[in-house]
PDB file of C-alpha atoms and ligand atoms in Angstrom:
ATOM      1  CA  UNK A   1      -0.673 -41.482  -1.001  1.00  0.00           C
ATOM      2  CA  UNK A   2      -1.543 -42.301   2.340  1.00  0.00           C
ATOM      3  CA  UNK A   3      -0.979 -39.010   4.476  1.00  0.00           C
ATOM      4  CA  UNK A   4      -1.881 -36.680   1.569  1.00  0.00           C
ATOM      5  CA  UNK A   5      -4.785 -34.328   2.138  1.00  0.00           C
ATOM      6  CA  UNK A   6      -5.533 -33.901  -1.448  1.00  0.00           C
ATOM      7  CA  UNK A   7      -5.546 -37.634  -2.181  1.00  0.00           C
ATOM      8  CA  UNK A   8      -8.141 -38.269   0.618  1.00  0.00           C
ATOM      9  CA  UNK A   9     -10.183 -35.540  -1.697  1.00  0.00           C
ATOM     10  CA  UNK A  10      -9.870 -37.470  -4.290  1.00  0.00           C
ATOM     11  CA  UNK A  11     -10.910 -41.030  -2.153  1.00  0.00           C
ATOM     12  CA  UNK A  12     -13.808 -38.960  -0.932  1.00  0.00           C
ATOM     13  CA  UNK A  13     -12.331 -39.230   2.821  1.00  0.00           C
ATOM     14  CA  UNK A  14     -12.453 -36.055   3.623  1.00  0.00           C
ATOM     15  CA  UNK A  15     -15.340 -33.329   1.696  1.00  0.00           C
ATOM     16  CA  UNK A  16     -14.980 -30.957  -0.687  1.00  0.00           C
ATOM     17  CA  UNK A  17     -16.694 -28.242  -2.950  1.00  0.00           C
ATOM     18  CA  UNK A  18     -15.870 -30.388  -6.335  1.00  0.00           C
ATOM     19  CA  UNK A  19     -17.102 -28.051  -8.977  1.00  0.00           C
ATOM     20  CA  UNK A  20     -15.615 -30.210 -11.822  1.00  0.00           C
ATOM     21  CA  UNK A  21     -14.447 -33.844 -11.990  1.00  0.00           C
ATOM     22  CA  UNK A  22     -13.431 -36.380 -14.669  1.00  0.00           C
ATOM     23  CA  UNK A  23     -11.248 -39.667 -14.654  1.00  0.00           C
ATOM     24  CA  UNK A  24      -8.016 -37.909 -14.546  1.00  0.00           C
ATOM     25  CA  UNK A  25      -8.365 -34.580 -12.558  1.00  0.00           C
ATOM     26  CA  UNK A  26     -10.754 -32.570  -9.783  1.00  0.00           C
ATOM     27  CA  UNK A  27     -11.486 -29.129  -9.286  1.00  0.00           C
ATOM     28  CA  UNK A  28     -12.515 -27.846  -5.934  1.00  0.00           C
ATOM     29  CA  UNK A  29     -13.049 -24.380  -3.650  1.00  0.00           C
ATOM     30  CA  UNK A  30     -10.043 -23.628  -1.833  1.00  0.00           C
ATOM     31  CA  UNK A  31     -11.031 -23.968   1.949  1.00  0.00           C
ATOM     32  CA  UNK A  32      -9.245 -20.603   2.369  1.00  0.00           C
ATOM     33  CA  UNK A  33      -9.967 -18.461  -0.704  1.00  0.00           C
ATOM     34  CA  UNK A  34      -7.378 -15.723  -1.123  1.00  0.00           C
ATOM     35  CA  UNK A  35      -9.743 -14.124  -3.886  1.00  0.00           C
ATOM     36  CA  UNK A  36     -13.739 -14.173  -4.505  1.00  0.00           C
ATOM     37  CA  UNK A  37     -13.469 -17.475  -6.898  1.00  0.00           C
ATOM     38  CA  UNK A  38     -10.516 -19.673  -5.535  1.00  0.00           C
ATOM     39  CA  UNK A  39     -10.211 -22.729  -7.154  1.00  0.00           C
ATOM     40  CA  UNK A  40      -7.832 -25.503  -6.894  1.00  0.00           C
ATOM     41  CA  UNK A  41      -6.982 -28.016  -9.962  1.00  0.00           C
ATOM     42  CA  UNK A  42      -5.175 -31.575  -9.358  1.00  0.00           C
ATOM     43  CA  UNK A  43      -4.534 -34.308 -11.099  1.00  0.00           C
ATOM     44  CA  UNK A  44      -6.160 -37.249  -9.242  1.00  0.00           C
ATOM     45  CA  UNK A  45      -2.478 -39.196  -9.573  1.00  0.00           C
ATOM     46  CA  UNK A  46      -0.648 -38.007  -6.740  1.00  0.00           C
ATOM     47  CA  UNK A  47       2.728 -36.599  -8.252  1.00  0.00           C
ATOM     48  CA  UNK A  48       4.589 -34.225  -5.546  1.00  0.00           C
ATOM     49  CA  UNK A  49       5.879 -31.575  -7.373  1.00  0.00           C
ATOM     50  CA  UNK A  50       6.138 -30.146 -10.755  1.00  0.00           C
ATOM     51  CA  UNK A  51       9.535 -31.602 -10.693  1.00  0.00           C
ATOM     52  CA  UNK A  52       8.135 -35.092 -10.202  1.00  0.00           C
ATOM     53  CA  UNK A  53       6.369 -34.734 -13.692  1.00  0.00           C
ATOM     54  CA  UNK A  54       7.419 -37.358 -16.751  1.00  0.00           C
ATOM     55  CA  UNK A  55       6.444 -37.525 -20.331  1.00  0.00           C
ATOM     56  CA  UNK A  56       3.923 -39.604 -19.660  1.00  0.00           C
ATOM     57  CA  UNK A  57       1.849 -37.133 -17.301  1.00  0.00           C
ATOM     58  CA  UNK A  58       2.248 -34.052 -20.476  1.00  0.00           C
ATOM     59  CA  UNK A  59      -1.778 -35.056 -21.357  1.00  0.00           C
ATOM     60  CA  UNK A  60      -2.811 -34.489 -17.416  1.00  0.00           C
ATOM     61  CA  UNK A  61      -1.247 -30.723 -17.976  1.00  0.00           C
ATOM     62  CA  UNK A  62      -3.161 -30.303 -20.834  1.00  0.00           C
ATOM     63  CA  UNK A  63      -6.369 -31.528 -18.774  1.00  0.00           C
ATOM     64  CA  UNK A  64      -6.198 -29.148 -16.070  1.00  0.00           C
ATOM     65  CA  UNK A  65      -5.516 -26.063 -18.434  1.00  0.00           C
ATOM     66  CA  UNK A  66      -8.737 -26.923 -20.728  1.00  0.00           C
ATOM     67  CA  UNK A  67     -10.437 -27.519 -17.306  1.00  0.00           C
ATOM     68  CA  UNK A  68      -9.347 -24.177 -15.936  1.00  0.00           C
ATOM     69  CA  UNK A  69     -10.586 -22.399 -19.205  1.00  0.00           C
ATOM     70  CA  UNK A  70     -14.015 -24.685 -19.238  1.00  0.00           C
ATOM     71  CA  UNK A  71     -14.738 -23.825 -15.445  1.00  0.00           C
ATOM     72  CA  UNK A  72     -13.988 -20.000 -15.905  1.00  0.00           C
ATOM     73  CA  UNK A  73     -16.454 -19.599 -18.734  1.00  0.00           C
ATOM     74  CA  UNK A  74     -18.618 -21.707 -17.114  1.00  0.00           C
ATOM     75  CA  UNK A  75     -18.538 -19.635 -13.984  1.00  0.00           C
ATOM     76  CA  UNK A  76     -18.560 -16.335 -16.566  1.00  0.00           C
ATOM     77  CA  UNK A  77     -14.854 -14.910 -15.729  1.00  0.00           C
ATOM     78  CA  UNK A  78     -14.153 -13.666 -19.051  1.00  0.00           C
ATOM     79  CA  UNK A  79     -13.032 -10.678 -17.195  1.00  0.00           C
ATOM     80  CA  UNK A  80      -9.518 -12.655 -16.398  1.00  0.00           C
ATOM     81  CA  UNK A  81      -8.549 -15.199 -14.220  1.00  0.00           C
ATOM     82  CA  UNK A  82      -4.709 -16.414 -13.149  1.00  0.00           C
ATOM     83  CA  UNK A  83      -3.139 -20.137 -12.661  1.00  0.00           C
ATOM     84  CA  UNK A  84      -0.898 -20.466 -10.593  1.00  0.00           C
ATOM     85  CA  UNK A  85       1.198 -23.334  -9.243  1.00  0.00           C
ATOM     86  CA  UNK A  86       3.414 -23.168  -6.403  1.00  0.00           C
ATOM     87  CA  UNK A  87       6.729 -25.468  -6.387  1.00  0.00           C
ATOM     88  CA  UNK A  88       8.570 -26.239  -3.154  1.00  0.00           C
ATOM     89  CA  UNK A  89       9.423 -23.910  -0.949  1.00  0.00           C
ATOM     90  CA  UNK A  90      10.406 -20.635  -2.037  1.00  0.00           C
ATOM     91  CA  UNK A  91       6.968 -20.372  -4.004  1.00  0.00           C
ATOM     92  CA  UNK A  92       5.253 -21.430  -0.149  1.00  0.00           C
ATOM     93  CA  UNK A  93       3.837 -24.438  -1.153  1.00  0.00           C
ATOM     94  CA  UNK A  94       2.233 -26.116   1.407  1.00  0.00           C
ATOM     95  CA  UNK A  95       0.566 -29.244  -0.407  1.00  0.00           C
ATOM     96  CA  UNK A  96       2.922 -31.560  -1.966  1.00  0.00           C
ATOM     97  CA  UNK A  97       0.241 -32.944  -4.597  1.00  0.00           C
ATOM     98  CA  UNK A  98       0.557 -31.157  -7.076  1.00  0.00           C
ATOM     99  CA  UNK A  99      -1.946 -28.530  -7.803  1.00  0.00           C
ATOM    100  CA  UNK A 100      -3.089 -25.106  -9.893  1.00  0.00           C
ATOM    101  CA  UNK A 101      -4.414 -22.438  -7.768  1.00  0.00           C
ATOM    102  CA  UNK A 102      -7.255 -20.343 -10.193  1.00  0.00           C
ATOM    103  CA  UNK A 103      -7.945 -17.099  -8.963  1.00  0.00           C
ATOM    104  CA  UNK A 104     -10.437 -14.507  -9.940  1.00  0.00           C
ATOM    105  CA  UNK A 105     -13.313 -12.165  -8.527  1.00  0.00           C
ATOM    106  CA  UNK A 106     -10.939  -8.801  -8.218  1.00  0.00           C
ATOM    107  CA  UNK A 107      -8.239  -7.171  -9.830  1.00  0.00           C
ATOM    108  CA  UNK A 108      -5.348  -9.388  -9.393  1.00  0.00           C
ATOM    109  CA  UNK A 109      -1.691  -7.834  -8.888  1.00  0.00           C
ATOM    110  CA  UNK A 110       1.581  -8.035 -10.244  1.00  0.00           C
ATOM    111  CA  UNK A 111       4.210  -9.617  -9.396  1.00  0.00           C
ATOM    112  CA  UNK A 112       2.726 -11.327  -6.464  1.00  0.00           C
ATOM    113  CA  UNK A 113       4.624 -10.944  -3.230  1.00  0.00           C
TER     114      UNK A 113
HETATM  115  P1  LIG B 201       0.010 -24.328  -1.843  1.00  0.00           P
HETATM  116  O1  LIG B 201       0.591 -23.320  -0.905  1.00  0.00           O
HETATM  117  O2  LIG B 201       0.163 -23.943  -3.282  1.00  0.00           O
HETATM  118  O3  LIG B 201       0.496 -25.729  -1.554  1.00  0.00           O
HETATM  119  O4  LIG B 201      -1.554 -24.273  -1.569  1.00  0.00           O
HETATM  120  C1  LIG B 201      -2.283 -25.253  -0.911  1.00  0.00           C
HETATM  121  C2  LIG B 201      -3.696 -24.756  -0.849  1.00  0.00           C
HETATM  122  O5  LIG B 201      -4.521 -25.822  -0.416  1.00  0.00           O
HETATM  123  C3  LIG B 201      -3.934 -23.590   0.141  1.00  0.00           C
HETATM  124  O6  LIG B 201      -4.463 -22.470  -0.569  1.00  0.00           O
HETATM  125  C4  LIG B 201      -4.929 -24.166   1.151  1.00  0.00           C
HETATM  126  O7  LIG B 201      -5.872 -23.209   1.581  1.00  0.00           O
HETATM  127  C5  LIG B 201      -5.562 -25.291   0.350  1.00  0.00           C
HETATM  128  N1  LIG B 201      -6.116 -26.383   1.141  1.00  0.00           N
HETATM  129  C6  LIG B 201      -5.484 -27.090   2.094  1.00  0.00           C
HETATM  130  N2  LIG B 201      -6.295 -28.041   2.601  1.00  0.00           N
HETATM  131  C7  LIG B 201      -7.465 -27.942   1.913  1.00  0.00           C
HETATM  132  C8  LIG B 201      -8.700 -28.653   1.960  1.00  0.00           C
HETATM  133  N3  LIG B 201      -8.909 -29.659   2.808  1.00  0.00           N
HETATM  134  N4  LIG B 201      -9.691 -28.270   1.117  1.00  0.00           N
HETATM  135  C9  LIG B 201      -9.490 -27.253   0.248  1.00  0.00           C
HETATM  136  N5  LIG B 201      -8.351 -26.550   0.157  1.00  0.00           N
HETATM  137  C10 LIG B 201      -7.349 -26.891   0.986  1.00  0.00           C
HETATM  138 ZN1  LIG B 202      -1.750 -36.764  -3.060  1.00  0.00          ZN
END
């Protein structure tokens, strides 16, 4: 998608701290980390919202959850870490490519505000 900032990630147009990439999906430092380790996790398929999901995109899900567990022990947060994914407005998200936030690094709260 043309005017998508996460899209021109994933062309490489504009940089990123990639700390995990295969066909299908990219994991990269949040450029404003609301916690010590702030990761984000796409699919490389620009789909909007969770509500734009279909069947077919069930095995891209799956992807980013075993790449959110494979980065975290990689990066030794067995202490905890929390996925999140914000959907349209009420949730305040800001990037309509759809995306897991992965925080962890401090004691995380809940609920969240
Ligand atoms: P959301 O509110 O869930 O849509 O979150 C979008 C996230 O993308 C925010 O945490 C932003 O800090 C982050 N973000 C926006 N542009 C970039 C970028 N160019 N590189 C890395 N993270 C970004
Ligand atoms: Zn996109």
């Amino acid at each position: 998608m043309q005017d998508c900032v996460f899209c021109k990630i994933v062309k490489k147009e504009i940089p990123a701290e990639v700390v995990y990439e295969n066909d299908d999906i990219l994991v990269f430092k949040d450029i404003k980390p609301a916690a010590p380790v702030h990761l984000l996790l796409i699919p490389k398929k620009h789909i909007p919202t969770f509500f734009d999901l279909k069947e077919e995109d069930a095995g891209l899900l799956g992807e980013l959850h075993l790449a959110a567990a494979r980065v975290a022990r990689e990066m030794g947060l067995e202490k905890g870490f929390r996925l999140t994914g914000n959907c349209n407005q009420d949730a305040g998200q800001l990037v309509f490519h759809l995306h897991y936030h992965l925080l962890a690094g401090r004691t995380l709260h809940w609920p969240p505000g």
